[in-house]
Each structure stands twice: as structure tokens, then as C-alpha cells.
Coordinates of C-alpha atoms and ligand atoms in Angstrom, one line a residue:
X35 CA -20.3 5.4 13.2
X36 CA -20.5 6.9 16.5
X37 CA -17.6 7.4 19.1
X38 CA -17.4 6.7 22.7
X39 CA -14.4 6.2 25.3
X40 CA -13.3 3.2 26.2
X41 CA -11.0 0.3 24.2
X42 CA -11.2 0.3 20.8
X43 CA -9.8 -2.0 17.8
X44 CA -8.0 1.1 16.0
X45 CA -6.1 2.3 19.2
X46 CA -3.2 4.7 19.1
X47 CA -1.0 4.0 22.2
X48 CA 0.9 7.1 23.9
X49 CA 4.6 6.2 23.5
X50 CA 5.1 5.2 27.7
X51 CA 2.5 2.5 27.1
X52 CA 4.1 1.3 24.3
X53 CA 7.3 1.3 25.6
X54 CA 6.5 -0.6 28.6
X55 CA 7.3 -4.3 27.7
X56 CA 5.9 -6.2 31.0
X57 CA 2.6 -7.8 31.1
X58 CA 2.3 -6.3 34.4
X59 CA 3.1 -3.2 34.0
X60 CA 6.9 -3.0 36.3
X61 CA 8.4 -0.1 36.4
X62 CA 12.2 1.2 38.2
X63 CA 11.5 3.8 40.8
X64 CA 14.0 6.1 41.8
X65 CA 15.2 4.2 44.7
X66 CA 15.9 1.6 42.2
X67 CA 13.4 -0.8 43.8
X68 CA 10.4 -2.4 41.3
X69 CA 7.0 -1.7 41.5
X70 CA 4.2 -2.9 40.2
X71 CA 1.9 -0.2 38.8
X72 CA -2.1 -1.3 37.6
X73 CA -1.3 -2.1 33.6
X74 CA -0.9 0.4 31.7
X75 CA -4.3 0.3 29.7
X76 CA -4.0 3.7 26.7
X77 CA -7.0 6.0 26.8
X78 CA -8.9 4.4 24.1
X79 CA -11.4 6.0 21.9
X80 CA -14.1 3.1 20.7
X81 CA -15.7 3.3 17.7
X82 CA -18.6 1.4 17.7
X83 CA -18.4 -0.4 14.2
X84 CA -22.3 -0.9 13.3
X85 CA -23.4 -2.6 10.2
X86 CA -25.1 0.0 8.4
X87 CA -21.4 1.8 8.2
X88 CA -20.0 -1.8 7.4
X89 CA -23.0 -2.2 4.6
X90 CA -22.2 1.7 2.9
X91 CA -19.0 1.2 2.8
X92 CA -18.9 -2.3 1.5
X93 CA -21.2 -1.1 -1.5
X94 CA -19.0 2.1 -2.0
X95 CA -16.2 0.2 -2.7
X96 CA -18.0 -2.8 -4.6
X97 CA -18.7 0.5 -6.8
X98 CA -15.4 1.3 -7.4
X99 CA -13.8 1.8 -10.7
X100 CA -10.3 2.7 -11.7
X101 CA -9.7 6.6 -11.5
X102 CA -12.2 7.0 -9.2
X103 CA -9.7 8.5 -6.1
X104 CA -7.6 10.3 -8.5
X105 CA -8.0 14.3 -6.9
X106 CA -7.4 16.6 -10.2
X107 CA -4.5 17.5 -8.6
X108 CA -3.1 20.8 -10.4
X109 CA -6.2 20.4 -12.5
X110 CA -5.9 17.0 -14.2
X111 CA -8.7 14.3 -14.4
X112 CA -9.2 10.7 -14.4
X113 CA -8.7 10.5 -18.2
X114 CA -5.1 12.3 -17.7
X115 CA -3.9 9.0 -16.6
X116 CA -2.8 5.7 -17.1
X117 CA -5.4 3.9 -15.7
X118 CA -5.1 0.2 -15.0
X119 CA -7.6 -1.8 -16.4
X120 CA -8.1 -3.5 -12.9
X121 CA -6.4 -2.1 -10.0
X122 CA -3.8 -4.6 -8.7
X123 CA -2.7 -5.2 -5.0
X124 CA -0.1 -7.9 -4.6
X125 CA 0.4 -9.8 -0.8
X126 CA 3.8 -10.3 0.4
X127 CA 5.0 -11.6 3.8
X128 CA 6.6 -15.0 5.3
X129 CA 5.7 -18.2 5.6
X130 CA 2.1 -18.7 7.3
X131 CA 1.4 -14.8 7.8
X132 CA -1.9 -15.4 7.0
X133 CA -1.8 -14.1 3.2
X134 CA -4.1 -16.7 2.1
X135 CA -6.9 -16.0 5.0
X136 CA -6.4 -12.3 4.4
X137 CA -7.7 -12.9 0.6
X138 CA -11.0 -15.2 2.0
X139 CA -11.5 -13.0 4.8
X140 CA -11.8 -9.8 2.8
X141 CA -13.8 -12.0 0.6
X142 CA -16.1 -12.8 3.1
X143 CA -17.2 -9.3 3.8
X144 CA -18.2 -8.6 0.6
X145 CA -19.8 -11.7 0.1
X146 CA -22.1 -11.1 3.5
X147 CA -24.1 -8.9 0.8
X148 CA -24.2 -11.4 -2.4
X149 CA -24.0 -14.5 -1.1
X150 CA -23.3 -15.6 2.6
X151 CA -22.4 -19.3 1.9
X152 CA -20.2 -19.0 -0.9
X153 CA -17.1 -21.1 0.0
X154 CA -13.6 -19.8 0.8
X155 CA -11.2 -19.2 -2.6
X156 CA -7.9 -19.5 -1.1
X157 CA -6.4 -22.1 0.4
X158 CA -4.8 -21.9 3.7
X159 CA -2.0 -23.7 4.9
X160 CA -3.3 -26.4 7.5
X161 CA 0.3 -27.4 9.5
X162 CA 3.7 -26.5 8.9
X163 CA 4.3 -29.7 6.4
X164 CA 2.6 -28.3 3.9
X165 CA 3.7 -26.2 1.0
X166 CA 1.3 -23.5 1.1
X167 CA 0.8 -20.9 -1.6
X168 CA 3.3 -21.9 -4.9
X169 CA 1.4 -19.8 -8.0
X170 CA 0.8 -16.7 -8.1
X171 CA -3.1 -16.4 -7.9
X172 CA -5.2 -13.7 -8.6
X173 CA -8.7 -13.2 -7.0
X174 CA -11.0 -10.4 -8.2
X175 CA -12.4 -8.5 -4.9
X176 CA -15.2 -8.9 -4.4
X177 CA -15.4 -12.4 -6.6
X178 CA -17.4 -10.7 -9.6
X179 CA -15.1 -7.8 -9.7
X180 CA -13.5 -6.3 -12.7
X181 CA -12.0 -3.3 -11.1
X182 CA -9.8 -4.7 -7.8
X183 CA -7.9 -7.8 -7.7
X184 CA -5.7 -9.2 -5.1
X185 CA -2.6 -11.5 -6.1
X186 CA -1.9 -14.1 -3.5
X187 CA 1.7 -15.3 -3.5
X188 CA 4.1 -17.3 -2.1
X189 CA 5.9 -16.9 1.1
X190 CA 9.3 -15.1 1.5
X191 CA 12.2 -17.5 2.6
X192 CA 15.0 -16.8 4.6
X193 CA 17.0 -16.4 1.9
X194 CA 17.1 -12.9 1.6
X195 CA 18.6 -12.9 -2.0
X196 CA 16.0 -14.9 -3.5
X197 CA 13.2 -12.9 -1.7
X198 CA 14.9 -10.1 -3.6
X199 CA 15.3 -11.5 -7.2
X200 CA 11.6 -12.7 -6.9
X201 CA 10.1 -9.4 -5.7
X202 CA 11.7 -7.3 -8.1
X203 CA 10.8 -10.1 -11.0
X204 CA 6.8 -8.8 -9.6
X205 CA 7.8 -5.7 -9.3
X206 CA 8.9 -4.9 -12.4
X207 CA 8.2 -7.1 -15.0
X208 CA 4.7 -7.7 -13.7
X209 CA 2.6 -10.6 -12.7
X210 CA 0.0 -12.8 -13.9
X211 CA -2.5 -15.8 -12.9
X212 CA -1.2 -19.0 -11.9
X213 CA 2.2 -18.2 -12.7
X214 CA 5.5 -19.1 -10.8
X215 CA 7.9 -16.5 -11.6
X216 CA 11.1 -18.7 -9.6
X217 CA 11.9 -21.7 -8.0
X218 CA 13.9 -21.4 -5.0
X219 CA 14.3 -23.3 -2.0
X220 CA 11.9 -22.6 1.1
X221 CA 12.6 -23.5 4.6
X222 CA 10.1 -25.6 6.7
X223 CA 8.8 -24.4 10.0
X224 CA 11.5 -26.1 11.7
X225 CA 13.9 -23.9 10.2
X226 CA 17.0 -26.1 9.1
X227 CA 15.1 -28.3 6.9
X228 CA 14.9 -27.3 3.5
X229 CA 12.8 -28.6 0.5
X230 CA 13.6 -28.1 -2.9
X231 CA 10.7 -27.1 -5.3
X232 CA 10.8 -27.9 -8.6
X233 CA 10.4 -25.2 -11.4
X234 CA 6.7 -25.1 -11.9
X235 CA 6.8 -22.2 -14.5
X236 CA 3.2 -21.4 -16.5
X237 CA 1.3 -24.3 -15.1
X238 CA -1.9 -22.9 -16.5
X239 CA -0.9 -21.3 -19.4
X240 CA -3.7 -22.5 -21.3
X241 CA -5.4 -19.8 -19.2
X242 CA -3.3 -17.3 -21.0
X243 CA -3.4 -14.5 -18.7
X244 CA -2.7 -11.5 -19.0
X245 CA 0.1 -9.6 -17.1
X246 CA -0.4 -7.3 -14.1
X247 CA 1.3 -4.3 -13.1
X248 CA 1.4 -3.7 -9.2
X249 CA -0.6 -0.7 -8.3
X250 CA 0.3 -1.6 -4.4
X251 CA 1.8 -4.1 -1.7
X252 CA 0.1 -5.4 1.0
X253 CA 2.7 -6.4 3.7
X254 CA 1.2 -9.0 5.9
X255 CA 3.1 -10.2 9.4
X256 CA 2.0 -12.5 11.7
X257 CA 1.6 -10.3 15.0
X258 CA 2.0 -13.3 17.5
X259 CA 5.7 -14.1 15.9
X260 CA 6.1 -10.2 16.3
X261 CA 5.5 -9.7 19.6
X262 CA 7.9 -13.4 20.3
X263 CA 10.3 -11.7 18.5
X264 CA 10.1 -8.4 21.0
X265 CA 10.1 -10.6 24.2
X266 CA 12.8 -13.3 23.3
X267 CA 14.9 -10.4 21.9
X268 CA 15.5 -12.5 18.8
X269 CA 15.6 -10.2 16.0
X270 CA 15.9 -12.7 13.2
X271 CA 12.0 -12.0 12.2
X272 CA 11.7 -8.7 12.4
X273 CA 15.1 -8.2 10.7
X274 CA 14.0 -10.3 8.0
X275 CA 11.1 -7.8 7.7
X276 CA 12.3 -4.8 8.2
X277 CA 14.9 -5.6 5.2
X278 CA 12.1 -7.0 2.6
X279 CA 9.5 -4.0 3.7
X280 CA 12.8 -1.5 3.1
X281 CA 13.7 -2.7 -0.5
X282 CA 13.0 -0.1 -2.5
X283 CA 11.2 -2.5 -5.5
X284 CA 7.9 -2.6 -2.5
X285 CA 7.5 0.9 -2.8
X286 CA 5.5 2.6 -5.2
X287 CA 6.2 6.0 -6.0
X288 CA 7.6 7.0 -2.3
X289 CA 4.9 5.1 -0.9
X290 CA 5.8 2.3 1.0
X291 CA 3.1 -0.9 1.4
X292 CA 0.3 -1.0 3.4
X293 CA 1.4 -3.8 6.7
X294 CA -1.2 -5.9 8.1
X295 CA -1.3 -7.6 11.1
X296 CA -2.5 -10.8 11.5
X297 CA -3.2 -13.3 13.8
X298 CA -4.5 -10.8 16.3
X299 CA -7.2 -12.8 18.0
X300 CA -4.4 -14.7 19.9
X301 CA -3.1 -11.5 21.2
X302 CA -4.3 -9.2 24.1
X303 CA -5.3 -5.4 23.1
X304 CA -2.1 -4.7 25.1
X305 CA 0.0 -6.7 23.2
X306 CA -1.6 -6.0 19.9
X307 CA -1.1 -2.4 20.3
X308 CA 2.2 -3.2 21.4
X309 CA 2.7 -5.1 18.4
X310 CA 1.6 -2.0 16.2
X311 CA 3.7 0.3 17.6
X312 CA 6.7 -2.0 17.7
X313 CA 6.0 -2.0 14.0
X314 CA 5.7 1.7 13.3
X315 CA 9.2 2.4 15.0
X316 CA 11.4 -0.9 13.0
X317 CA 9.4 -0.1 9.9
X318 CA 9.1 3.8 10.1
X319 CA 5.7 4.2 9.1
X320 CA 3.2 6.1 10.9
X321 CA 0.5 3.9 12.3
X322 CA -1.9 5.0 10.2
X323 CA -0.4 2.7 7.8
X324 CA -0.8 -0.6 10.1
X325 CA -3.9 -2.2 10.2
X326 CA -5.3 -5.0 12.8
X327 CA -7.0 -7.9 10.6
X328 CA -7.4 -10.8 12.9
X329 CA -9.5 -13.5 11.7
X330 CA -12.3 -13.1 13.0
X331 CA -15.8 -12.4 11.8
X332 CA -17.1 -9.5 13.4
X333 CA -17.8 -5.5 12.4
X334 CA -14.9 -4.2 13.4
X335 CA -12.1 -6.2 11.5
X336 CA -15.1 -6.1 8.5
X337 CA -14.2 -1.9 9.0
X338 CA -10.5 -2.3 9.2
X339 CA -10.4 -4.8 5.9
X340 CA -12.5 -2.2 4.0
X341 CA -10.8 0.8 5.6
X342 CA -6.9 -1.2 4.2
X343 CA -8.4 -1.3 0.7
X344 CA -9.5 1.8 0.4
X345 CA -6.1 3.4 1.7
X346 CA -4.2 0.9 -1.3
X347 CA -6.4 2.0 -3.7
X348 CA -6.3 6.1 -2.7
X349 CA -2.2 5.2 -2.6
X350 CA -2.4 3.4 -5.8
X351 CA -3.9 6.0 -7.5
X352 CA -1.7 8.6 -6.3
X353 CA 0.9 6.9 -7.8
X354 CA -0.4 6.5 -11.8
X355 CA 1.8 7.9 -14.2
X356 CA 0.6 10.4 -16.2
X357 CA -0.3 10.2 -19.8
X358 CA 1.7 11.5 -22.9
X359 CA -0.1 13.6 -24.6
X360 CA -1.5 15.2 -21.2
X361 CA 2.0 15.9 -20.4
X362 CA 2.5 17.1 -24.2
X363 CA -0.4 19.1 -23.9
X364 CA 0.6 20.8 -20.7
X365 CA 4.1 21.7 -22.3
X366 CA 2.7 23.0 -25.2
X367 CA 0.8 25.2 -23.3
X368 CA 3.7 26.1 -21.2
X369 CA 5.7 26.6 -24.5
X370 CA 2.8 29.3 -25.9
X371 CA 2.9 30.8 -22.6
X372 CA 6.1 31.2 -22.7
X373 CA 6.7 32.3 -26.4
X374 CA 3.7 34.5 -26.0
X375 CA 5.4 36.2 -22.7
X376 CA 8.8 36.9 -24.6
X377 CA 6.8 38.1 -27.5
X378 CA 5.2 40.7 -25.6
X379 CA 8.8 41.8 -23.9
X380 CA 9.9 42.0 -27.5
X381 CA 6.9 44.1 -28.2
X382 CA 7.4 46.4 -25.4
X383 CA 11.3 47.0 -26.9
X384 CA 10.0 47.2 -30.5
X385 CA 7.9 50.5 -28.9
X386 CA 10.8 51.6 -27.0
X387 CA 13.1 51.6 -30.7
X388 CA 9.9 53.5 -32.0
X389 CA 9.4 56.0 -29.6
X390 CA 13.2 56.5 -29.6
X391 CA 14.0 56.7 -33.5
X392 CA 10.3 58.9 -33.9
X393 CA 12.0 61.6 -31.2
X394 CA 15.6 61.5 -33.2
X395 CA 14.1 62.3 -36.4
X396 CA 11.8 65.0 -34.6
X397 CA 14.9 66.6 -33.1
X398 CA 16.5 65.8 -36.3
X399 CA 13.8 68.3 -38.3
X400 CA 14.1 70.3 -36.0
X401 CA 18.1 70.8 -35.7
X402 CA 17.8 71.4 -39.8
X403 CA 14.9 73.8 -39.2
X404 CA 17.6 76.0 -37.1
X405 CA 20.1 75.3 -39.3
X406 CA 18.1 77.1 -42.1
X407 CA 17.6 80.1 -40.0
Ligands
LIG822 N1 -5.8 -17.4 14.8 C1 -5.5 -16.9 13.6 N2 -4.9 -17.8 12.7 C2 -4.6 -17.3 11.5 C3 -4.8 -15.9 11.1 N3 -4.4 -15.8 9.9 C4 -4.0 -17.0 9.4 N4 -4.1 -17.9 10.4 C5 -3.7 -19.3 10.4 O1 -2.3 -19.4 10.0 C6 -2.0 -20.5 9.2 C7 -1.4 -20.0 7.9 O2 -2.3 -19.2 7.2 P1 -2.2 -18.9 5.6 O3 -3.2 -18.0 5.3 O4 -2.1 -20.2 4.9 O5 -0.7 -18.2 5.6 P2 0.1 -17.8 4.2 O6 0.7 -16.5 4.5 O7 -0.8 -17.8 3.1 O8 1.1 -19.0 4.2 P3 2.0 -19.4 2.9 O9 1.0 -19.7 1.8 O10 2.7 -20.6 3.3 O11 2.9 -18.3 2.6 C8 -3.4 -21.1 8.9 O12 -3.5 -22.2 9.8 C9 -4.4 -20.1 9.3 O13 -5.6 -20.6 9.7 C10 -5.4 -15.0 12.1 O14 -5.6 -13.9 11.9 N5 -5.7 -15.6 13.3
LIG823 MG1 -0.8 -18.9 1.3

């Protein structure tokens, strides 16, 4: 991957740019009076995504295996922890963030190597009548794989509660194929209309699958009902957000999820930039922890998609607990250490008592020898 200047999809924007909210760039002067400055393009850095670097890294992570990232931190190894036997990122976000193309688009990129026409797995939500996702569904990435999976799930509502008791039902107690772990109420589109789901429960439990822990969340927003949000000042989205990305069940470890943006293909690079740094400020992330997916089929979201898996499952791993007997083992080292530390002080007073009682009975023999003369 080489880098030149100019624009670039992975832009970080110096805060004035960002700040500035007007397409046109206006500005107060001193004298109070408007003007209108050329916009306020950031100094870019491109990176020219090519698809040799698309292909290597596409392979390198259709290689990956469980404990693979895991750095022997203070010494350990792979085998020093719990390893999941598939390494499990779970999607959460509203109502038409674009959860479902997120799992056929990273799909897609793996599938450019093994087979170009293989047909989208999930399925999208045409209009705003229609349900979209209701099971929890799990999709092994890429399709053959038996070390990453991505769980696809239903929207968040506006009812904050619910979002809350569902989440921490995933969080917590796990998830599994083609399961619904509540039934809740969802709002339409429109906002006040409200349908009523029934309780679905196990549909497929003839499939008998086997629960998931989550190794990492994968926050997806819609960046065109982000940057509406910004310019009509209603905060009622991004509130809704910032709550469900601050609940403390998301986070694994310390680490909060990952945030995609979608829908950035309807945006200008302004705006999505905008958008991304809006985000980094409500959310508190740095904007490393952002990245631009758009739909579209090109290099550079290809890049971004492998360059957002690769940071859950470094994150993920991070985050394994430790096993038992590793921690046994280290204690029971520490314990001999210890033991073997005290013994030697106990030693070195042991010699002391010698030395000492050896010259009392010298002077001893010695006092009698005088007292003879
Ligand atoms: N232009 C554009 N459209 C997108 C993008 N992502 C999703 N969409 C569209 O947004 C709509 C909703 O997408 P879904 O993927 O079904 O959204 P979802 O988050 O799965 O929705 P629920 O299942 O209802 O929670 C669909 O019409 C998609 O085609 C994007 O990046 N760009
Ligand atoms: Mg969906």
C-alpha cells in the first residue's frame, strides 16, 4: 500500500474542520460580519488501497485461528487461555443501520477469492414496512469458516429498557443460532406506530445450536441519520446511541465496541468526516475505533471491512480470561518464590544465632580459663 497526499477514505480531520458545520464553509469575523471562506477540505493523506494488499490481507485473516493475536503478554501463550472455539462478534444498532448489508458485504470480500457469484446470506430490509432482522443469526466469515462468526440481530427500539434487558440477555447469558432471546414491541419508521411481535422463542431448535459467548460488539449507525441528527439539532438519535453504546454490558473488558458507519456513499467526504468526528466526541472513542463501511464494492471499503475485523478480533483476544490452572501455576510459583525468599532470611538469622552463641561460648572458655588462673 503506498501513500500519497490528497483525500483519502481513512481521513483524520483537524478539530476546526470538524467543527465547522456549514456546507460552505461560513465563518464570524471579528467585525461580526459573515464570510464565506473556500470549504474547508482537511489535509488528507490517500492511501491508495491496491488489490494485492486487499488479496494478503484477505488470506491472512481467512487463516486465522483462535489465539492467534494473543501477545504472551508477561510471558503467557495461546494455550494459557480460554479460547473460544469460534471467535464471536455480535452486530448491534437501530432499525435499518445497515447490520444486515454489513454481514453480505464483508462476505462479499472474502468471497471475491472463492467464489464471486455466490449469493448474498442476509437479508436486508427492502422499505420501512418490513420487519427486518427477528432471529438471532449467525454467519461464519468467511462462509466456510470455523474460526470467526458474525451474529446478525435485531434492531434496537426506542424503548430504551427493552434494548437493555435484551442486550444484557446477549451479553451475558450468551447467544445462539436462530434464536429470539425477547419479544418486545418495535416501532415502524414512522415512529408512533407500533407493532407487536409475537414471542418466536427457539424457532429452529431442531438445529440445536450451541450457545455463543461474545468475544466483541460491532456498533453499527447509519451515518446519513447522524449527520440529520447534527443539522436539525434533534438529538433523539444520537441520544439513543450514545446511551446503548455507554451501557456497560457492550463492553468487553474496558473495551468498548468497534462503531461502524454506514451508509456513507450518500454522504460527501466532508460530511462523512464530519460524521466520524461527531461520533468520536458523543461516544468518546478515539477515531481509530470508527470505521467508514459504505456499501459499496470497491478496494477501499474491502480495506476498511478487513482492517474492522482484525481490530475485534486483536480486542477480543485481549480480553480472554485466563485459564485456572495457568493462574494456579503462576501462584504456585509465586508461593515457592516466596517461601523460598523467607526461607533464606530465616537462614541468614539461623547464621547470625550461630555466629553469636559460637562467640558466647568462646568468651565463655575463655572467662573460665582466667578464672583458673
Ligand atoms: N446507500 C446505502 N444503503 C445502505 C447501506 N447499508 C444499508 N443500506 C440500506 O439500508 C436499508 C436497511 O439495511 P439493513 O441491512 O436491512 O439494515 P438492518 O440494520 O439490518 O435493519 P434491521 O434488520 O431492521 O435492524 C436497506 O435498504 C439497505 O440496502 C449503505 O452503506 N449505503
Ligand atoms: Mg437486519
Amino acid at each position: 500500500m503506498s501513500a500519497v497526499t490528497a483525500t483519502t477514505p481513512r481521513w483524520r480531520l483537524s478539530t476546526s474542520a470538524a467543527g465547522c458545520r456549514t456546507a460552505c464553509g461560513r465563518r464570524k469575523t471579528s467585525s461580526g460580519v459573515q464570510c464565506c471562506d473556500a470549504p474547508q477540505v482537511p489535509k488528507f493523506t490517500l492511501l491508495i488501497f491496491d488489490p494485492v494488499s486487499v488479496l494478503l490481507e484477505t488470506q491472512s485473516m481467512s487463516r486465522y485461528k483462535p489465539g492467534d493475536c494473543i501477545e504472551g503478554a508477561g510471558g503467557t501463550k495461546a494455550g494459557d487461555y480460554i479460547l473460544p472455539e469460534i471467535a464471536t462478534l455480535l452486530l448491534v444498532g437501530p432499525r435499518g443501520a445497515g447490520k444486515s448489508t454489513l454481514v453480505n458485504r464483508i462476505t462479499r470480500v472474502f468471497d471475491k477469492d472463492d467464489d464471486p457469484f455466490a449469493p448474498d446470506r442476509a437479508q436486508v430490509s427492502r422499505n420501512s414496512k418490513s420487519y427486518g432482522t427477528l432471529l438471532l443469526w449467525e454467519y461464519p466469515i468467511p462462509r466456510n469458516s470455523t474460526a470467526i462468526c458474525i451474529y446478525d440481530t435485531q434492531s434496537l427500539s426506542s424503548n430504551q429498557q427493552n434494548n437493555f434487558k435484551m442486550l444484557q440477555q446477549w451479553m451475558t447469558k450468551g447467544i445462539s443460532h436462530a434464536e429470539t432471546t425477547m419479544c418486545f414491541s418495535r416501532d415502524t419508521d414512522e415512529g408512533n406506530k407500533t407493532k407487536h411481535i409475537k414471542p418466536l422463542g427457539r424457532q429452529f431448535s431442531f438445529l440445536s445450536c450451541k450457545t455463543r459467548k461474545v468475544n466483541f460488539v460491532i456498533f453499527v449507525v447509519d451515518g446519513v441519520s447522524i449527520l440529520d441528527g447534527i443539522e436539525s439539532n434533534k438529538k433523539g438519535y444520537i441520544d439513543i446511541l450514545h446511551e446503548t453504546f455507554m451501557y456497560p454490558f457492550l463492553s468487553i473488558g474496558d473495551d468498548k465496541p468497534v462503531v461502524v458507519v454506514t451508509h456513507g456513499d450518500r454522504l460527501s467526504m466532508l460530511q462523512r468526516a464530519h460524521v466520524q468526528n461527531e461520533l468520536a466526541e458523543v461516544l468518546g472513542i478515539p477515531v481509530q475505533q470508527i470505521f467508514d463501511i459504505p456499501g459499496s464494492d470497491d478496494y477501499q471499503t474491502d480495506l476498511a471491512i478487513l482492517d474492522m475485523l482484525r481490530y475485534c478480533i486483536q480486542h477480543a483476544e485481549q480480553n480472554l480470561p485466563i485459564k485456572l490452572n495457568y493462574l494456579l501455576e503462576v501462584r504456585g510459583r509465586e508461593t515457592l518464590k516466596n517461601a523460598a525468599e523467607r526461607l533464606m532470611a530465616l537462614d541468614a538469622v539461623i547464621e547470625a544465632t550461630i555466629i553469636f552463641l559460637c562467640i558466647m561460648i568462646l568468651l565463655l572458655r575463655f572467662s573460665d580459663k582466667l578464672l583458673q588462673l
